[in-house]
Amino acid sequence: MATYSRRRDDEAGEPIEGASPPPHPSDDVDPLDLPEEEQLVYDLSAWPIGVHAEVAETLAEAGMTHSWQGTDLVVHERHEDAADALLAEIERRHGLEDGDAAAPREPGSEVEYDLAEWNAQARAILTGRLIEADVPFRWEGGLLITAAKDEALADAVLDGVEDSLEAEGLTSAEEPGDSPFSALFVAVDDLSTHPNDRDAILRLNDLLERVEGGPVPFGVNPAAWDHLLDQVSDLLDLSLESDDAGDVKAEAVELREALRPLV
């Protein structure tokens, strides 16, 4: 079943099904701009990207304002009952009731972009642009994966990022002097998508060891830099010690958002 950050059930412990509430002023607000206590976040990382596209279509047809942060679906809390019912039906239709992350995916339902040679700054910019464009995606190491249905939009976002980099005299190629903020952003974002994943944890740990031994980034207060590295270290400890992927994901998302303005 799709997992999410907060949930209110009926006395029987089952979601209350029903239609979306009548129009409300909050429906004109991007869910990502709502106060955190009003956001309802569904973790759909175990669902195929192609199903994410169906989720977006279904919510749009229901007139339900929503946004994506990677594989996280965000709606206003007032839509909880209707969103639960719609997602449960999609989950049933695709046989995902048991949380089968390895459910077979139709050939051609996803598109892979091999961006292993892109540097951390370019990947961080791309991640932000995809979120802004409301394109469901996930990272698997250096592979960016989107639904085949979103290929044209993903291509446009990629072209836009490349144009921006060129206009600013930057490059997407991996370079020794890449910003540690960008590298940390990408590594933390990877862990937020794959909480408790051993490879993601090792990548973040290796990066932390490298930046800890390097100089404080130019223009950054040393105390603030140390605090940031402490937060990364705390996230690594949590990912190794906690069996709750939700806790790791929440901590990683919080740290990722703290890093975003610095990229």
Short mmCIF file of C-alpha atoms in Angstrom, two decimals:
data_model
loop_
_atom_site.label_atom_id
_atom_site.label_comp_id
_atom_site.label_asym_id
_atom_site.label_seq_id
_atom_site.Cartn_x
_atom_site.Cartn_y
_atom_site.Cartn_z
CA MET A 1 0.00 0.00 0.00
CA ALA A 2 1.19 3.52 -0.66
CA THR A 3 2.69 5.00 2.46
CA TYR A 4 2.31 8.56 3.59
CA SER A 5 3.23 10.93 6.38
CA ARG A 6 -0.08 11.41 8.16
CA ARG A 7 -3.38 9.55 8.04
CA ARG A 8 -6.80 9.67 9.70
CA ASP A 9 -8.98 6.54 9.45
CA ASP A 10 -12.47 5.65 10.56
CA GLU A 11 -13.09 3.60 13.70
CA ALA A 12 -12.65 0.38 11.77
CA GLY A 13 -9.19 1.47 10.72
CA GLU A 14 -10.15 1.78 7.07
CA PRO A 15 -9.91 4.94 4.95
CA ILE A 16 -13.25 6.70 4.56
CA GLU A 17 -14.10 6.72 0.88
CA GLY A 18 -15.81 9.67 -0.71
CA ALA A 19 -15.69 12.28 -3.38
CA SER A 20 -13.40 15.29 -3.26
CA PRO A 21 -14.68 18.13 -1.06
CA PRO A 22 -16.15 21.19 -2.80
CA PRO A 23 -13.75 23.84 -4.17
CA HIS A 24 -11.66 25.54 -1.53
CA PRO A 25 -9.23 28.50 -1.67
CA SER A 26 -6.34 26.15 -0.88
CA ASP A 27 -6.96 24.35 -4.18
CA ASP A 28 -5.38 27.30 -5.98
CA VAL A 29 -2.16 26.89 -3.97
CA ASP A 30 0.68 24.57 -4.97
CA PRO A 31 0.68 21.86 -2.25
CA LEU A 32 4.46 22.34 -1.91
CA ASP A 33 3.79 25.92 -0.79
CA LEU A 34 1.31 24.88 1.93
CA PRO A 35 2.34 24.81 5.61
CA GLU A 36 3.84 21.42 6.43
CA GLU A 37 0.96 20.54 8.76
CA GLU A 38 -1.49 20.89 5.84
CA GLN A 39 0.48 18.69 3.46
CA LEU A 40 -0.36 15.02 2.97
CA VAL A 41 2.63 13.16 1.50
CA TYR A 42 2.32 9.75 -0.17
CA ASP A 43 5.52 7.77 -0.67
CA LEU A 44 5.07 6.08 -4.05
CA SER A 45 8.72 5.10 -4.54
CA ALA A 46 7.75 1.41 -4.71
CA TRP A 47 5.34 2.02 -7.60
CA PRO A 48 6.47 1.98 -11.24
CA ILE A 49 6.92 5.44 -12.76
CA GLY A 50 4.28 4.55 -15.36
CA VAL A 51 1.74 4.17 -12.56
CA HIS A 52 2.76 7.61 -11.26
CA ALA A 53 1.63 9.04 -14.59
CA GLU A 54 -1.74 7.34 -14.14
CA VAL A 55 -1.98 8.76 -10.62
CA ALA A 56 -1.37 12.27 -11.97
CA GLU A 57 -4.04 11.80 -14.65
CA THR A 58 -6.58 10.42 -12.18
CA LEU A 59 -6.07 13.26 -9.69
CA ALA A 60 -6.29 15.84 -12.46
CA GLU A 61 -9.55 14.33 -13.71
CA ALA A 62 -10.88 14.47 -10.13
CA GLY A 63 -9.92 18.15 -9.92
CA MET A 64 -7.49 17.44 -7.07
CA THR A 65 -4.52 19.83 -6.90
CA HIS A 66 -1.28 17.91 -6.38
CA SER A 67 2.49 18.13 -6.82
CA TRP A 68 5.42 15.75 -7.02
CA GLN A 69 8.73 15.76 -5.18
CA GLY A 70 10.59 12.98 -6.93
CA THR A 71 8.40 9.94 -6.17
CA ASP A 72 6.51 11.68 -3.34
CA LEU A 73 2.94 12.76 -4.13
CA VAL A 74 1.79 15.83 -2.16
CA VAL A 75 -1.84 16.91 -1.76
CA HIS A 76 -3.75 19.10 0.69
CA GLU A 77 -4.82 17.21 3.81
CA ARG A 78 -8.47 18.01 3.09
CA HIS A 79 -8.30 15.60 0.11
CA GLU A 80 -7.15 12.67 2.23
CA ASP A 81 -10.31 10.55 1.99
CA ALA A 82 -10.69 11.01 -1.77
CA ALA A 83 -6.97 10.54 -2.43
CA ASP A 84 -6.94 7.34 -0.34
CA ALA A 85 -9.84 5.94 -2.35
CA LEU A 86 -8.34 6.84 -5.73
CA LEU A 87 -4.90 5.47 -4.87
CA ALA A 88 -6.40 2.29 -3.41
CA GLU A 89 -8.24 1.66 -6.69
CA ILE A 90 -5.08 2.22 -8.75
CA GLU A 91 -3.15 0.00 -6.36
CA ARG A 92 -5.76 -2.77 -6.73
CA ARG A 93 -5.86 -2.43 -10.52
CA HIS A 94 -2.09 -2.90 -10.83
CA GLY A 95 -1.82 -5.63 -8.20
CA LEU A 96 0.30 -3.52 -5.83
CA GLU A 97 -1.70 -4.23 -2.65
CA ASP A 98 1.14 -6.18 -1.07
CA GLY A 99 3.67 -3.43 -1.72
CA ASP A 100 5.25 -5.43 -4.51
CA ALA A 101 8.04 -3.06 -5.54
CA ALA A 102 9.21 -5.66 -8.04
CA ALA A 103 5.89 -5.70 -9.91
CA PRO A 104 6.49 -6.34 -13.61
CA ARG A 105 6.68 -3.19 -15.70
CA GLU A 106 5.37 -3.07 -19.22
CA PRO A 107 8.14 -2.86 -21.84
CA GLY A 108 8.63 0.73 -22.90
CA SER A 109 6.72 2.13 -19.92
CA GLU A 110 9.81 3.92 -18.60
CA VAL A 111 12.63 5.95 -20.11
CA GLU A 112 16.18 5.90 -18.74
CA TYR A 113 18.63 8.77 -19.12
CA ASP A 114 22.24 7.82 -18.43
CA LEU A 115 23.59 10.91 -16.65
CA ALA A 116 26.45 9.20 -14.83
CA GLU A 117 28.87 11.73 -16.33
CA TRP A 118 26.87 14.73 -15.11
CA ASN A 119 28.37 16.52 -12.14
CA ALA A 120 26.55 17.05 -8.85
CA GLN A 121 25.61 20.66 -9.58
CA ALA A 122 24.00 19.78 -12.92
CA ARG A 123 22.06 16.89 -11.35
CA ALA A 124 20.89 19.12 -8.51
CA ILE A 125 19.63 21.75 -10.97
CA LEU A 126 17.89 19.05 -13.01
CA THR A 127 16.22 17.60 -9.91
CA GLY A 128 14.83 21.01 -9.01
CA ARG A 129 13.59 21.65 -12.55
CA LEU A 130 11.82 18.27 -12.72
CA ILE A 131 10.07 18.99 -9.42
CA GLU A 132 9.02 22.42 -10.70
CA ALA A 133 7.71 20.83 -13.92
CA ASP A 134 5.68 18.27 -11.93
CA VAL A 135 7.42 15.33 -13.67
CA PRO A 136 7.51 12.10 -11.62
CA PHE A 137 11.04 10.68 -11.60
CA ARG A 138 13.56 8.71 -9.62
CA TRP A 139 17.34 8.40 -9.56
CA GLU A 140 19.06 5.03 -9.61
CA GLY A 141 22.70 5.97 -9.26
CA GLY A 142 23.53 7.89 -12.43
CA LEU A 143 20.30 6.87 -14.17
CA LEU A 144 17.36 9.27 -14.29
CA ILE A 145 14.11 7.36 -14.82
CA THR A 146 10.80 8.87 -15.93
CA ALA A 147 7.59 7.50 -17.40
CA ALA A 148 7.62 7.04 -21.18
CA LYS A 149 4.52 9.21 -21.29
CA ASP A 150 6.52 12.11 -19.85
CA GLU A 151 9.47 11.64 -22.21
CA ALA A 152 8.79 14.80 -24.24
CA LEU A 153 8.49 16.95 -21.11
CA ALA A 154 11.55 15.35 -19.51
CA ASP A 155 13.50 15.97 -22.74
CA ALA A 156 12.44 19.61 -22.66
CA VAL A 157 13.55 19.96 -19.03
CA LEU A 158 16.91 18.35 -19.83
CA ASP A 159 17.39 20.64 -22.81
CA GLY A 160 16.52 23.63 -20.64
CA VAL A 161 19.07 22.65 -18.01
CA GLU A 162 21.77 22.20 -20.64
CA ASP A 163 20.90 25.60 -22.17
CA SER A 164 21.04 27.23 -18.72
CA LEU A 165 24.41 25.68 -17.96
CA GLU A 166 25.78 26.84 -21.30
CA ALA A 167 24.39 30.37 -20.84
CA GLU A 168 26.03 30.61 -17.42
CA GLY A 169 29.33 29.22 -18.67
CA LEU A 170 28.95 26.04 -16.62
CA THR A 171 29.38 22.42 -17.63
CA SER A 172 27.56 19.19 -16.83
CA ALA A 173 30.78 17.18 -16.93
CA GLU A 174 32.21 15.83 -13.69
CA GLU A 175 34.99 18.07 -12.45
CA PRO A 176 37.29 17.93 -9.41
CA GLY A 177 36.14 21.34 -8.21
CA ASP A 178 32.40 20.61 -8.10
CA SER A 179 30.47 22.35 -5.33
CA PRO A 180 30.27 20.21 -2.18
CA PHE A 181 26.75 21.58 -1.66
CA SER A 182 25.63 20.20 -5.03
CA ALA A 183 27.29 16.84 -4.38
CA LEU A 184 25.68 16.58 -0.94
CA PHE A 185 22.30 17.60 -2.38
CA VAL A 186 22.40 14.80 -4.97
CA ALA A 187 23.57 12.18 -2.46
CA VAL A 188 20.95 13.16 0.13
CA ASP A 189 18.25 13.24 -2.55
CA ASP A 190 19.29 9.73 -3.60
CA LEU A 191 18.91 8.52 -0.01
CA SER A 192 15.50 10.21 0.30
CA THR A 193 14.36 8.14 -2.69
CA HIS A 194 16.03 4.92 -1.48
CA PRO A 195 15.99 5.09 2.34
CA ASN A 196 18.08 2.39 4.01
CA ASP A 197 19.56 1.42 0.61
CA ARG A 198 23.10 0.23 1.26
CA ASP A 199 24.58 1.69 -1.92
CA ALA A 200 22.97 5.10 -1.33
CA ILE A 201 24.25 5.10 2.27
CA LEU A 202 27.78 4.19 1.15
CA ARG A 203 27.78 6.92 -1.51
CA LEU A 204 26.76 9.54 1.04
CA ASN A 205 29.28 8.25 3.57
CA ASP A 206 32.12 8.35 1.03
CA LEU A 207 31.17 11.90 0.09
CA LEU A 208 31.04 13.00 3.73
CA GLU A 209 34.52 11.59 4.32
CA ARG A 210 35.85 13.53 1.31
CA VAL A 211 34.31 16.91 2.17
CA GLU A 212 35.17 16.62 5.87
CA GLY A 213 38.83 16.48 4.94
CA GLY A 214 38.58 19.42 2.55
CA PRO A 215 38.44 23.19 3.05
CA VAL A 216 35.34 25.08 4.14
CA PRO A 217 33.52 26.27 0.98
CA PHE A 218 34.26 29.87 0.06
CA GLY A 219 31.96 32.38 1.74
CA VAL A 220 30.52 29.86 4.21
CA ASN A 221 30.68 30.37 7.95
CA PRO A 222 32.83 27.54 9.39
CA ALA A 223 30.36 26.94 12.23
CA ALA A 224 27.46 26.67 9.76
CA TRP A 225 29.49 24.25 7.62
CA ASP A 226 30.28 22.09 10.64
CA HIS A 227 26.58 22.07 11.60
CA LEU A 228 25.62 20.95 8.10
CA LEU A 229 28.16 18.13 8.18
CA ASP A 230 26.82 17.11 11.59
CA GLN A 231 23.35 16.85 10.04
CA VAL A 232 24.70 14.61 7.28
CA SER A 233 26.43 12.47 9.87
CA ASP A 234 23.20 12.21 11.91
CA LEU A 235 21.32 11.13 8.77
CA LEU A 236 23.89 8.41 8.12
CA ASP A 237 23.62 7.18 11.71
CA LEU A 238 19.83 7.07 11.44
CA SER A 239 19.90 5.21 8.14
CA LEU A 240 22.19 2.57 9.63
CA GLU A 241 20.40 2.19 12.96
CA SER A 242 16.71 2.63 12.13
CA ASP A 243 14.50 -0.02 10.56
CA ASP A 244 11.88 2.63 9.78
CA ALA A 245 12.42 3.77 6.20
CA GLY A 246 9.86 6.53 6.75
CA ASP A 247 12.01 8.16 9.44
CA VAL A 248 15.10 8.03 7.22
CA LYS A 249 13.18 9.44 4.27
CA ALA A 250 11.71 12.30 6.33
CA GLU A 251 15.16 13.22 7.69
CA ALA A 252 16.71 13.07 4.22
CA VAL A 253 13.96 15.23 2.68
CA GLU A 254 14.40 17.83 5.44
CA LEU A 255 18.17 17.97 4.87
CA ARG A 256 17.70 18.08 1.08
CA GLU A 257 15.43 21.12 1.39
CA ALA A 258 18.00 22.82 3.65
CA LEU A 259 20.64 22.25 0.98
CA ARG A 260 18.51 23.34 -1.99
CA PRO A 261 19.09 27.15 -1.56
CA LEU A 262 22.84 26.57 -1.34
CA VAL A 263 23.17 24.64 -4.61
#
